[in-house]
Coordinates of C-alpha atoms and ligand atoms in Angstrom, one line a residue:
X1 CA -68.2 -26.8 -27.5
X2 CA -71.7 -26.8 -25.9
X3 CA -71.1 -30.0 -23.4
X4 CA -69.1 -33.5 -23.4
X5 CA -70.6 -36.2 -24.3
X6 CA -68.2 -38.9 -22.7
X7 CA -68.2 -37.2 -19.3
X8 CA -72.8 -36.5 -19.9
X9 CA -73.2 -40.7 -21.0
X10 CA -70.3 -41.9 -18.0
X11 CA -70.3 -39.2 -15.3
X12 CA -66.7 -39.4 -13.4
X13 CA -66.9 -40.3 -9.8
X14 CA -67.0 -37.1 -8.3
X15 CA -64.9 -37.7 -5.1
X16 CA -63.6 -35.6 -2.4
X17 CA -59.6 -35.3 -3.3
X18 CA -57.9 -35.0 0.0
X19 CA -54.8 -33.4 -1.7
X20 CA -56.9 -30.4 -3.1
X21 CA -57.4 -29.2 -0.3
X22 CA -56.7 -25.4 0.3
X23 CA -56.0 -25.6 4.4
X24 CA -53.3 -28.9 2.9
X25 CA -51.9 -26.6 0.1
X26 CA -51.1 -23.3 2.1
X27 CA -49.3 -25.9 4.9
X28 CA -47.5 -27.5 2.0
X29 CA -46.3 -24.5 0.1
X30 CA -44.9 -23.2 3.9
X31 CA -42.5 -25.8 3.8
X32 CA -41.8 -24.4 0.8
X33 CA -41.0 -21.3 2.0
X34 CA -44.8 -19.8 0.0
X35 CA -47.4 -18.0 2.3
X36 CA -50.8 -18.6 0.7
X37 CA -53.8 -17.0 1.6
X38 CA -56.0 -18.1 4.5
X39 CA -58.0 -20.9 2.8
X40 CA -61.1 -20.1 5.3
X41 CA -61.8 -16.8 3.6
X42 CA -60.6 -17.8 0.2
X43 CA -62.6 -17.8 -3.1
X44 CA -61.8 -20.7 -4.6
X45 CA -62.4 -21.8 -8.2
X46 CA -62.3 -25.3 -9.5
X47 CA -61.7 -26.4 -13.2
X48 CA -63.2 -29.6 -14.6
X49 CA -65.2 -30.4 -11.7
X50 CA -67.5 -32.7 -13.0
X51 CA -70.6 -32.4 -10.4
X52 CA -68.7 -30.8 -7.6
X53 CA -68.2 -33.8 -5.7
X54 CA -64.7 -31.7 -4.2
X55 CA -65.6 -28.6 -4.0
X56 CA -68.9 -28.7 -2.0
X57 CA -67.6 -29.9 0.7
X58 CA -65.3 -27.3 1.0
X59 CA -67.8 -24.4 0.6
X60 CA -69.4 -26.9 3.1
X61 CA -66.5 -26.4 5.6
X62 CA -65.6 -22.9 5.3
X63 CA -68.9 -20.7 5.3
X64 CA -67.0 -17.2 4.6
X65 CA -64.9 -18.8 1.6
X66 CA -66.6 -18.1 -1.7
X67 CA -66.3 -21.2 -4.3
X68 CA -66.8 -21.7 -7.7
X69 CA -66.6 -25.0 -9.8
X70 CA -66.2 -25.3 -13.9
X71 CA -67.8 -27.9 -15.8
X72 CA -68.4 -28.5 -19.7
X73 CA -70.2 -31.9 -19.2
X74 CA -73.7 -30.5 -18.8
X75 CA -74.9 -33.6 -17.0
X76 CA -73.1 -33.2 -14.2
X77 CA -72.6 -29.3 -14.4
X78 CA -76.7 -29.4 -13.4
X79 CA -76.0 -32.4 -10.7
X80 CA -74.3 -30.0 -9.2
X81 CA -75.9 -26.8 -9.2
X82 CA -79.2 -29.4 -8.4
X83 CA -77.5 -30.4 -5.1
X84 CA -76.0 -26.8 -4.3
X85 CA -79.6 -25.7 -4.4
X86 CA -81.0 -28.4 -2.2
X87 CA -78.2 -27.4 0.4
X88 CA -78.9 -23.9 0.2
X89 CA -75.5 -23.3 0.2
X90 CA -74.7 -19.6 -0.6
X91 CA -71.2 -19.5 -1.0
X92 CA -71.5 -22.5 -4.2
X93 CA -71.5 -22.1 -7.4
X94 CA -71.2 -24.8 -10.1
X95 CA -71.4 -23.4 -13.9
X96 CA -71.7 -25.1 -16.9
X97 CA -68.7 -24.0 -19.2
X98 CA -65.8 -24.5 -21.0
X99 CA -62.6 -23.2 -19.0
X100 CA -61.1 -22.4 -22.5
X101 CA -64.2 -19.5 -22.7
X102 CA -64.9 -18.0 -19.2
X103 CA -66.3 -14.5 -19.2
X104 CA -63.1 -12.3 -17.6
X105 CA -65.4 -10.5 -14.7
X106 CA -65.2 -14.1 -12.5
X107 CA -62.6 -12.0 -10.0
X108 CA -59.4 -13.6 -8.9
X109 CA -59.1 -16.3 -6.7
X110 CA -56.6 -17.5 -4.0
X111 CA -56.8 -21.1 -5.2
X112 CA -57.4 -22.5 -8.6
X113 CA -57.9 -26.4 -8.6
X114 CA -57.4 -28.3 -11.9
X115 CA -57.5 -32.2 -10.8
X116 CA -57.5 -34.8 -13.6
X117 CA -58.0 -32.3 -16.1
X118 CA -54.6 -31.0 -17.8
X119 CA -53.4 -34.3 -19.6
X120 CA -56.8 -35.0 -20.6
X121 CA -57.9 -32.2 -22.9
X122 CA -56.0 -30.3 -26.3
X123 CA -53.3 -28.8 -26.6
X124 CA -54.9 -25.3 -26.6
X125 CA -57.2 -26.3 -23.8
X126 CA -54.0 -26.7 -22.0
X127 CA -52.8 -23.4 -22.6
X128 CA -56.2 -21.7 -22.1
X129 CA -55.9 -23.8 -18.7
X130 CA -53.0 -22.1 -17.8
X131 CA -54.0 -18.4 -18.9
X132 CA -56.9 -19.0 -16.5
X133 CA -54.5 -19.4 -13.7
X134 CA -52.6 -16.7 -14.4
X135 CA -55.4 -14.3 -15.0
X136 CA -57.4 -15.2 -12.3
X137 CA -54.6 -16.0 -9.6
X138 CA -54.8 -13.5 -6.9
X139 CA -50.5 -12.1 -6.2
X140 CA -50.0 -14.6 -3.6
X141 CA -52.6 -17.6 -5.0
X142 CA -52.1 -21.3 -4.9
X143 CA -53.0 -23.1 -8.4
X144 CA -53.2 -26.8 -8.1
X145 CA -53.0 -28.9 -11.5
X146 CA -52.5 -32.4 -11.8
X147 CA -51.2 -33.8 -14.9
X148 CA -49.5 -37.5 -16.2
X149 CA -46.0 -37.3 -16.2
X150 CA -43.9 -39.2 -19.2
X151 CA -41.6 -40.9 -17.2
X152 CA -43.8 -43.2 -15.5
X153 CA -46.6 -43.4 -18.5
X154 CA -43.8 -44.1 -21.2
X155 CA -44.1 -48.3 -20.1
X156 CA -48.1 -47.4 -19.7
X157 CA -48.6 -46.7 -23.4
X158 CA -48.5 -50.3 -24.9
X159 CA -51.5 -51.2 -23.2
X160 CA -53.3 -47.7 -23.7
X161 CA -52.5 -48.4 -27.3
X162 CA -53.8 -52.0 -27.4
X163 CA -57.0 -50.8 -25.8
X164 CA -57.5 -48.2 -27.7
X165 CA -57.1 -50.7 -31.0
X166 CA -58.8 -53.1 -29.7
X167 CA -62.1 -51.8 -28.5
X168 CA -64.6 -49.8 -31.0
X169 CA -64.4 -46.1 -30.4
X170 CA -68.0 -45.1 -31.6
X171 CA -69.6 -47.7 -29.1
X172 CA -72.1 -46.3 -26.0
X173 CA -69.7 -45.9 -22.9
X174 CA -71.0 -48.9 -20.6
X175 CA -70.3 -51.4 -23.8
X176 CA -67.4 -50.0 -24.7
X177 CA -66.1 -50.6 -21.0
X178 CA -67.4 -54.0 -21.4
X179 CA -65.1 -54.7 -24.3
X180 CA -62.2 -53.4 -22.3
X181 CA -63.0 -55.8 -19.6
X182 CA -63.0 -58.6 -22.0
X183 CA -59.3 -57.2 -23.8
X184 CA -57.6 -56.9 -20.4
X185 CA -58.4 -60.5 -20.0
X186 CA -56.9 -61.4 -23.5
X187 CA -53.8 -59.2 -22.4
X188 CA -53.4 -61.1 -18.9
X189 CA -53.2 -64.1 -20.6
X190 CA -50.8 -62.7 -23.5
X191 CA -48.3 -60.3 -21.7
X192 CA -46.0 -61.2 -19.6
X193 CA -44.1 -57.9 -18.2
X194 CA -44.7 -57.7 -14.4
X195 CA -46.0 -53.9 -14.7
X196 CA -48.2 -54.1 -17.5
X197 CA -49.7 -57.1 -15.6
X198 CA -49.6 -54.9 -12.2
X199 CA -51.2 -51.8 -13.9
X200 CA -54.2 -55.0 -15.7
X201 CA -55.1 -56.3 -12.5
X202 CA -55.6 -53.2 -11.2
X203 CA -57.9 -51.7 -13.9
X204 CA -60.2 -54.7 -13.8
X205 CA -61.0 -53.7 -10.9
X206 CA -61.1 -50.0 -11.0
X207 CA -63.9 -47.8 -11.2
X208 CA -65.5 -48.4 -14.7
X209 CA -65.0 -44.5 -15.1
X210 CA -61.2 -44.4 -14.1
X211 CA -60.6 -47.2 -17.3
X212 CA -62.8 -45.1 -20.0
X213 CA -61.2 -41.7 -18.8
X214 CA -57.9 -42.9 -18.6
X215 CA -57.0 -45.4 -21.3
X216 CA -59.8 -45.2 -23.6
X217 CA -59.8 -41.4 -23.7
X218 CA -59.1 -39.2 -26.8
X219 CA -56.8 -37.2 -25.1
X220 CA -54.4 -38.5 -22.3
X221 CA -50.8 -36.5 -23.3
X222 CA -48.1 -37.4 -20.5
X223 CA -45.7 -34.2 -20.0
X224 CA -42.5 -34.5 -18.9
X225 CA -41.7 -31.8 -16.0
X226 CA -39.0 -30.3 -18.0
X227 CA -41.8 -29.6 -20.6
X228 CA -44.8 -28.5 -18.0
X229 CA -42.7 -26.4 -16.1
X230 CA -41.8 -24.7 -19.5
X231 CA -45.0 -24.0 -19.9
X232 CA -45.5 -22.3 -16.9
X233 CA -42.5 -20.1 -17.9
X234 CA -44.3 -19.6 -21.3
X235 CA -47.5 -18.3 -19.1
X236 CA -46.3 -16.1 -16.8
X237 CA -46.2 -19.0 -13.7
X238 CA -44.2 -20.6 -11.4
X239 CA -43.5 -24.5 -9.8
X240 CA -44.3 -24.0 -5.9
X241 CA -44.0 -27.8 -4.8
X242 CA -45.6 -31.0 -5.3
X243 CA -49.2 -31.6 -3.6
X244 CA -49.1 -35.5 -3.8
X245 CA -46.6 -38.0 -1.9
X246 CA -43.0 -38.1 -2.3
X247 CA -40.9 -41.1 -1.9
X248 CA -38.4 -39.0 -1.5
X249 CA -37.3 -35.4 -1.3
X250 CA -34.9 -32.6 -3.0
X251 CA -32.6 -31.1 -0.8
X252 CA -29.8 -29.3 -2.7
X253 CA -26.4 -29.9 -1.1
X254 CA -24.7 -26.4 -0.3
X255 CA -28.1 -24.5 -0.5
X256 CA -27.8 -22.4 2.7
X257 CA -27.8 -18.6 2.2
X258 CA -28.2 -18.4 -1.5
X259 CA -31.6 -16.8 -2.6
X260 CA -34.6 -18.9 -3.9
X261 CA -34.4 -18.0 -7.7
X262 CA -30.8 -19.1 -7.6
X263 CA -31.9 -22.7 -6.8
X264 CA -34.8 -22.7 -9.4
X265 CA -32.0 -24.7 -12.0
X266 CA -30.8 -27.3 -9.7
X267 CA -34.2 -28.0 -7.9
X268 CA -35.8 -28.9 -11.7
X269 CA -32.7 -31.0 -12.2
X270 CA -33.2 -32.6 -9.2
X271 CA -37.1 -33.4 -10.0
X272 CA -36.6 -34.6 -13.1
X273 CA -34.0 -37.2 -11.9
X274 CA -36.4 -38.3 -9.2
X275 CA -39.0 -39.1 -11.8
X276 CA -36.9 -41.1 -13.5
X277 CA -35.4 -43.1 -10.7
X278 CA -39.1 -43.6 -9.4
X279 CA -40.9 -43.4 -13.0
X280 CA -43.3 -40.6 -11.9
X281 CA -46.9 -41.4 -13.2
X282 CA -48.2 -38.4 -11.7
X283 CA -47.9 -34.9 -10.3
X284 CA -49.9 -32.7 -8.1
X285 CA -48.1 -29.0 -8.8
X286 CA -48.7 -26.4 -6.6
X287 CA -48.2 -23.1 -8.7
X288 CA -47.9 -19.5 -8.4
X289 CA -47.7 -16.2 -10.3
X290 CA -44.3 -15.6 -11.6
X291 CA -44.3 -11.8 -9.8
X292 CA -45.1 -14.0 -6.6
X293 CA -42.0 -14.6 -4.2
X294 CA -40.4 -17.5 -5.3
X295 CA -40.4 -20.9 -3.6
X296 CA -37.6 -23.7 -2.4
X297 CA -37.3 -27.0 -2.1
X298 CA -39.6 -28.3 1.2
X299 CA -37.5 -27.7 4.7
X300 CA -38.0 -29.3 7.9
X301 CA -37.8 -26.2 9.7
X302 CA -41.1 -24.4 8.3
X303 CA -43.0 -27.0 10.4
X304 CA -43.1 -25.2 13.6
X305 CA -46.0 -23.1 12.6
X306 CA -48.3 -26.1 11.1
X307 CA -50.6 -28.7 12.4
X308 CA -50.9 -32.4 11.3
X309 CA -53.7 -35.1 11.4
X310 CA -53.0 -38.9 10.8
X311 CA -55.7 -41.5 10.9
X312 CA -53.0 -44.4 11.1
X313 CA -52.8 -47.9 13.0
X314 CA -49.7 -50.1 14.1
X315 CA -50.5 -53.5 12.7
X316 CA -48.5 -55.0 15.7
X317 CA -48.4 -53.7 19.7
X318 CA -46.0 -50.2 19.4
X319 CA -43.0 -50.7 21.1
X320 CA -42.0 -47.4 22.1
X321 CA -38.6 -48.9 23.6
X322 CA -36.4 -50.1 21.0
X323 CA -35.5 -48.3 17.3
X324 CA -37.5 -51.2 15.7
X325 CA -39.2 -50.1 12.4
X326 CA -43.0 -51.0 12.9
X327 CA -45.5 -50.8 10.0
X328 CA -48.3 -48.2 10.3
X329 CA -51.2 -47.9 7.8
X330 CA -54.1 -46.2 6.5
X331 CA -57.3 -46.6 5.8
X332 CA -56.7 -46.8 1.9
X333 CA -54.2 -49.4 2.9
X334 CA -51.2 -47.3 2.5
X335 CA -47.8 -48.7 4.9
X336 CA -45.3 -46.5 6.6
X337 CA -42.2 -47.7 8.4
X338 CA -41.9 -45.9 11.5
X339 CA -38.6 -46.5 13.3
X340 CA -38.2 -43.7 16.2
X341 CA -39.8 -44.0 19.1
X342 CA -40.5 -40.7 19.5
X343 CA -42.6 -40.7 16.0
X344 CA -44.8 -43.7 17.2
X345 CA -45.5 -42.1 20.0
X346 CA -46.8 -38.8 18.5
X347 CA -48.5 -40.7 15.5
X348 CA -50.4 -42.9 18.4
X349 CA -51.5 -39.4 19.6
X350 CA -52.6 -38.1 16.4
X351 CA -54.6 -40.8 15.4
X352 CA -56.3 -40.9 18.9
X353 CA -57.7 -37.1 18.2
X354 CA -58.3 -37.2 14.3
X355 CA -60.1 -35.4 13.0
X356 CA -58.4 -33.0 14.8
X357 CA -55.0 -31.8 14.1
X358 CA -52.2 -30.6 16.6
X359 CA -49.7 -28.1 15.8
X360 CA -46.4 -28.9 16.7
X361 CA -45.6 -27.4 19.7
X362 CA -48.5 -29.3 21.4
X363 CA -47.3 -32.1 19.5
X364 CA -43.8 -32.3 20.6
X365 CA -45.4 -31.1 24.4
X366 CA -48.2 -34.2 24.1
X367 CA -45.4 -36.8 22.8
X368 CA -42.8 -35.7 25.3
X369 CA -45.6 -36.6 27.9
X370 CA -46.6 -39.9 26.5
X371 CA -43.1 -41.0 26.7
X372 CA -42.6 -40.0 29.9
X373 CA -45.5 -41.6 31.1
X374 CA -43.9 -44.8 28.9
X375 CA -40.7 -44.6 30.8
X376 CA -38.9 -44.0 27.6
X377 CA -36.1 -42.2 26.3
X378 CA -37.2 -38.7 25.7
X379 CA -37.6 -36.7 22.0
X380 CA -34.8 -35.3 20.6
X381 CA -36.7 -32.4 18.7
X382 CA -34.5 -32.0 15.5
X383 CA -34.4 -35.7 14.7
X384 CA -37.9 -36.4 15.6
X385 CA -38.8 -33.0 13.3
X386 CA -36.9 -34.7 10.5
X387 CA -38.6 -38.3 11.3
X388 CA -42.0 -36.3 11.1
X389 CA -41.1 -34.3 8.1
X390 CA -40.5 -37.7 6.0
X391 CA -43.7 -39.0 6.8
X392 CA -45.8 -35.6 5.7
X393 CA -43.6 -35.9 2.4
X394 CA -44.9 -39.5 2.3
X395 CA -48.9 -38.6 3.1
X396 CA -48.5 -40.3 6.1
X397 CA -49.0 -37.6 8.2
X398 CA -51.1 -34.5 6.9
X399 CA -49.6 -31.3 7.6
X400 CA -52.6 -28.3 7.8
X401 CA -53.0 -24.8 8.6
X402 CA -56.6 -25.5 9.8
X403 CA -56.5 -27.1 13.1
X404 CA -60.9 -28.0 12.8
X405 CA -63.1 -28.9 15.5
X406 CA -65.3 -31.5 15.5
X407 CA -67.7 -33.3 18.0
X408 CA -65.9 -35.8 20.1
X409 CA -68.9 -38.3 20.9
X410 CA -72.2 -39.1 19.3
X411 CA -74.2 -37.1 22.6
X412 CA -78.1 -37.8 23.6
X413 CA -79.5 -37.1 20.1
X414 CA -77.0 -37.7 17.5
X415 CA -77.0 -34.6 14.6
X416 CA -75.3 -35.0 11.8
X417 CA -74.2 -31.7 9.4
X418 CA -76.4 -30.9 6.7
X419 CA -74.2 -31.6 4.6
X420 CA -73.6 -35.4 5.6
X421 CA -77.5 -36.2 6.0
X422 CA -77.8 -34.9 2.3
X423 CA -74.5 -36.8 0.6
X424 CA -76.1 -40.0 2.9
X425 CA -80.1 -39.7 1.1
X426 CA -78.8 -38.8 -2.5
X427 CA -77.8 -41.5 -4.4
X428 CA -74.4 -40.5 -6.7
X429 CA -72.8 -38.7 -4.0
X430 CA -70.2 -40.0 -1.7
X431 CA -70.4 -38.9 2.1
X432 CA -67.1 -37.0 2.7
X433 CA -65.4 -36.6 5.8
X434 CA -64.1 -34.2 7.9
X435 CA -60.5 -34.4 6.4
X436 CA -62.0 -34.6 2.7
X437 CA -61.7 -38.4 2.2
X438 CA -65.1 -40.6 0.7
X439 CA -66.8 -42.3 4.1
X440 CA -66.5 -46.0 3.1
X441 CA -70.5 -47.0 4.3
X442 CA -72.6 -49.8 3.6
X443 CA -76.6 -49.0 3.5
X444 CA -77.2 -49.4 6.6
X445 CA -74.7 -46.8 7.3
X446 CA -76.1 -44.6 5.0
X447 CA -80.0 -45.1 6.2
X448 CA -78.6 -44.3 9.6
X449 CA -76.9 -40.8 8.8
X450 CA -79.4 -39.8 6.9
X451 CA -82.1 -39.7 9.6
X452 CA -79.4 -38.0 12.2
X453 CA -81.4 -35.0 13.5
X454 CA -81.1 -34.8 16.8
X455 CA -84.6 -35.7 17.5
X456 CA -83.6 -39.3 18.1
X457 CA -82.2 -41.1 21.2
X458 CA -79.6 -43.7 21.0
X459 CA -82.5 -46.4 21.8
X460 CA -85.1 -44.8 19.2
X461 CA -82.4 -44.9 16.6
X462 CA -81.5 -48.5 17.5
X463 CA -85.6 -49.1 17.2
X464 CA -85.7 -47.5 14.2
X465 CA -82.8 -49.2 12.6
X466 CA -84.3 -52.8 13.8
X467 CA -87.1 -52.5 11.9
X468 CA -85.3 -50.6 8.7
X469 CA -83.1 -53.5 8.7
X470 CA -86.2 -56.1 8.5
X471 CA -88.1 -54.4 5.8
X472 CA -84.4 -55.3 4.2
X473 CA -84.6 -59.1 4.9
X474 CA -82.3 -58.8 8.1
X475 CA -84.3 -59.6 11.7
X476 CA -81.4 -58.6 14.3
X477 CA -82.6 -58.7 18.1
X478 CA -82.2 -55.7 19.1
X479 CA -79.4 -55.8 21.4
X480 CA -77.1 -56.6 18.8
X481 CA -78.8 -53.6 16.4
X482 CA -77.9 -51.2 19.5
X483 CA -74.4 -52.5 19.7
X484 CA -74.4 -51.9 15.4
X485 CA -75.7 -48.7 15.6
X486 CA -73.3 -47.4 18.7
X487 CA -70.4 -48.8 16.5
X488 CA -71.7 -46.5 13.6
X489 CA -72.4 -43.8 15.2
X490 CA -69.1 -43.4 16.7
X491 CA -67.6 -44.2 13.0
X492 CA -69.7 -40.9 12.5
X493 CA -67.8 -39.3 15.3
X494 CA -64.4 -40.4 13.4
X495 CA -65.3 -38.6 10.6
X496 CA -66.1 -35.2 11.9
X497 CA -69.8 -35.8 10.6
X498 CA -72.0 -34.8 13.8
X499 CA -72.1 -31.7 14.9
Ligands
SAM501 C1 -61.1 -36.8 -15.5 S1 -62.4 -35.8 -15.1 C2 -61.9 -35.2 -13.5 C3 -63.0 -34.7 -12.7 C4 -62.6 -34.1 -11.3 N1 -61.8 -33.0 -11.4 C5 -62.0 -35.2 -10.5 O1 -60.8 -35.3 -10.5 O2 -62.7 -36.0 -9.9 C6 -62.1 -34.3 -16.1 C7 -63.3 -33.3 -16.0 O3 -62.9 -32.2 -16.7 C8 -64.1 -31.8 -17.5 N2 -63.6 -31.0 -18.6 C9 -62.9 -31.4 -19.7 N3 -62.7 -30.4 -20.6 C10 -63.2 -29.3 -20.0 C11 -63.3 -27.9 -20.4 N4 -62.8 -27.5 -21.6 N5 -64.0 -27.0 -19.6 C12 -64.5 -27.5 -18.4 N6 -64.5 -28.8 -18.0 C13 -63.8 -29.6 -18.8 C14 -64.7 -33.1 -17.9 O4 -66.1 -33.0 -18.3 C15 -64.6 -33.9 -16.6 O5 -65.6 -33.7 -15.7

């Protein structure tokens, strides 16, 4: 096949995935008991990465590592190669091919990423997806593929199906999507289980290229584990752990002293029985070669040699007193209970340095400190390790074996990377930050960033936004432009994007 025309006529938005990340993987597979290479030296290869919207900022972040995305959609195969070469970025490749025919000198790599691609493509792409990972794996590589899981999908299917029936196949994408639109309005009105109505809402207003790609595909084949795991077996790989959030976790009962492989049965049983109780939609699998040591259900333990970031708030004051639960959340939106004191505490200090991450010891140190200082009861280090542990396993709290450093204030002459200033003057691309999430900015945020390089003061960019922001219809006196652009900058600072 010489390209695909779905993904050449509606390009998928090519985001930064924060779970794909290599420095998030090794720290995840350590709780699995897996030591992954050092992901700042790694070569890296990604599968199905439409215009490299994830793996440039990773070649970005770690000069030394050497990266290579896959793409059959020649459309945004050559958006991505464009922008690589506007970068200049050496260690970045992004080649237009099919994954089921790559020539066999591309070297091995310590992580493979496959996001949104598995479920989506045939049978024997699957399996050629899979070979890839084995061939190309290096003995102690991290593969990451994400794939639709049958439990959770089985109750999706009705409304896959209708739309599928209902909308005309051979139509040009942005009609098609049109139609869709117009069905899931018929189907609010006609359906009445509380899901289906759930999943409807949601898709009218998802990204237009989330509906075509996911219901209105050719190709969207939900696995049960069982089945995927299976297919590992069949391809010489191995089930490391799950890269995505867990509502809750396997820990085998009478585990203690027996060898890894010997728990390989009861762990699957145990995964299979949480997707059913929870009606899994999705999995991020973390894999390895089969001749790799084998890996264990997550333990508490292994987080003494990570770090963690969290970009969290308390929606209320934090009582750091009482064993009250208190509701933390996200920027996506996301809420997490947090009940010990002890966890507030350190989740208050993690989100004061994010970016930056703090490895446990300092963590524990820091917290210990900030209670103190509180007047309240101090940590007791094996509950507030388990306390902390839940919250990773929710994506509350990132775990990482890259600590980062970033700049802490916006300085004289604000500079943003290259990188940013580039994401911020393209149009298609999505500025990513430090931790790998898509910068949520509005124009003016986006004019601004894009003229960051360091030969501005504070008061020449505050000048120069005033009068960017008139040529757009909007006089501001200036006061309130400096305040607006002190605000932003400092947004900037958040996100790890000045240097
Ligand atoms: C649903 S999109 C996911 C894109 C990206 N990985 C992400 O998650 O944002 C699937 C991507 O896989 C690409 N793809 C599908 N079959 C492929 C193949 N045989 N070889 C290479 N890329 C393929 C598609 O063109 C598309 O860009």
């Amino acid at each position: 096949m010489d390209t695909l025309a779905s993904y050449d006529e509606l390009p998928y938005d090519s985001l930064p995935l924060p779970e794909t990340q290599p420095d998030v993987l090794a720290a995840l597979a350590r709780l699995h008991g897996f030591n992954a290479p050092d992901p700042r030296r790694a070569r890296i290869l990604e599968l199905g990465c439409a215009q490299g919207g994830n793996l440039i900022p990773l070649a970005w972040r770690w000069p030394e590592s050497d990266c290579v995305g896959v793409e059959l959609s020649r459309v945004q195969a050559a958006a991505g190669a464009d922008f690589v070469q506007r970068l200049g970025l050496a260690n970045a490749r992004i080649v237009h091919a099919d994954l089921a025919a790559l020539p066999a000198d591309l070297g091995s790599f310590d992580y493979i990423l496959a996001h949104g691609v598995f479920s989506w493509v045939p049978p024997a792409v699957q399996g050629a997806l899979l070979d890839v990972c084995r061939r190309h794996l290096s003995p102690q590589g991290l593969a990451y593929v994400s794939f639709n899981v049958a439990a959770g999908w089985q109750r999706l299917q009705p409304l896959r199906a209708a739309l599928l029936e209902r909308t005309a196949a051979g139509l040009p994408a942005p009609e098609r999507h049109r139609q869709a639109l117009a069905v899931l309005a018929d189907l609010e009105a006609e359906w009445r289980d509380p899901l289906l109505l759930k999943e409807i809402a949601y898709l009218r207003t998802a990204a237009p290229s989330y509906l075509f790609h996911e219901y209105l595909a050719d190709t969207n084949a939900p696995m049960p584990f069982a089945e995927f795991t299976a297919a590992l077996d069949a391809h010489g790989l191995r089930y490391v752990g799950e890269a995505g959030p867990r509502r809750a976790r396997v820990a085998l009962e009478d585990a203690w002293g027996l060898i890894p492989e010997s728990m390989a049965g009861r762990w699957q049983d145990a995964e299979i029985a949480l997707d059913d109780a929870f009606a899994t939609r999705f999995r991020r699998a973390m894999i390895a070669r089969d001749d790799a040591p084998c890996a264990q259900p997550p333990h508490p333990d292994a987080m003494a040699d990570l770090a963690f970031h969290a970009d969290l708030a308390c929606e209320e004051d934090i009582d750091l007193d009482a064993d009250v639960a208190q509701r933390f959340v996200n920027p996506a939106g996301n809420h997490f209970p947090v009940v010990s004191p002890a966890l507030k505490a350190a989740l208050m200090l993690l989100s004061m340095r994010y970016p930056v991450a703090l490895d446990y010891a300092s963590l524990v140190d820091a917290t210990r400190a900030l209670l103190a200082d509180h007047g309240a009861a101090d940590l007791d280090e094996p509950a507030f390790r388990e306390a902390l542990f839940d919250l990773v396993m929710l994506h509350g709290v990132t775990p990482t074996v890259w600590p980062g450093r970033f700049a802490d204030e916006p300085g004289e002459r604000p500079r943003a990377h290259d990188l940013a200033r580039a994401q911020a003057r393209t149009s298609g691309w999505v500025v990513s930050g430090a931790r790998h999430v898509a910068v949520d900015l509005d124009l003016a945020g986006r004019l601004l960033l894009g003229v960051l390089d360091g030969s501005r003061s504070l008061d020449e960019l505050a000048a120069w936004m005033q009068a960017q922001l008139a040529e757009n219809g909007l006089d501001l006196p200036l006061e309130q432009v400096e305040e607006l652009t002190r605000r932003q900058l400092w947004l900037y600072v958040r996100q790890g994007l000045l240097v």
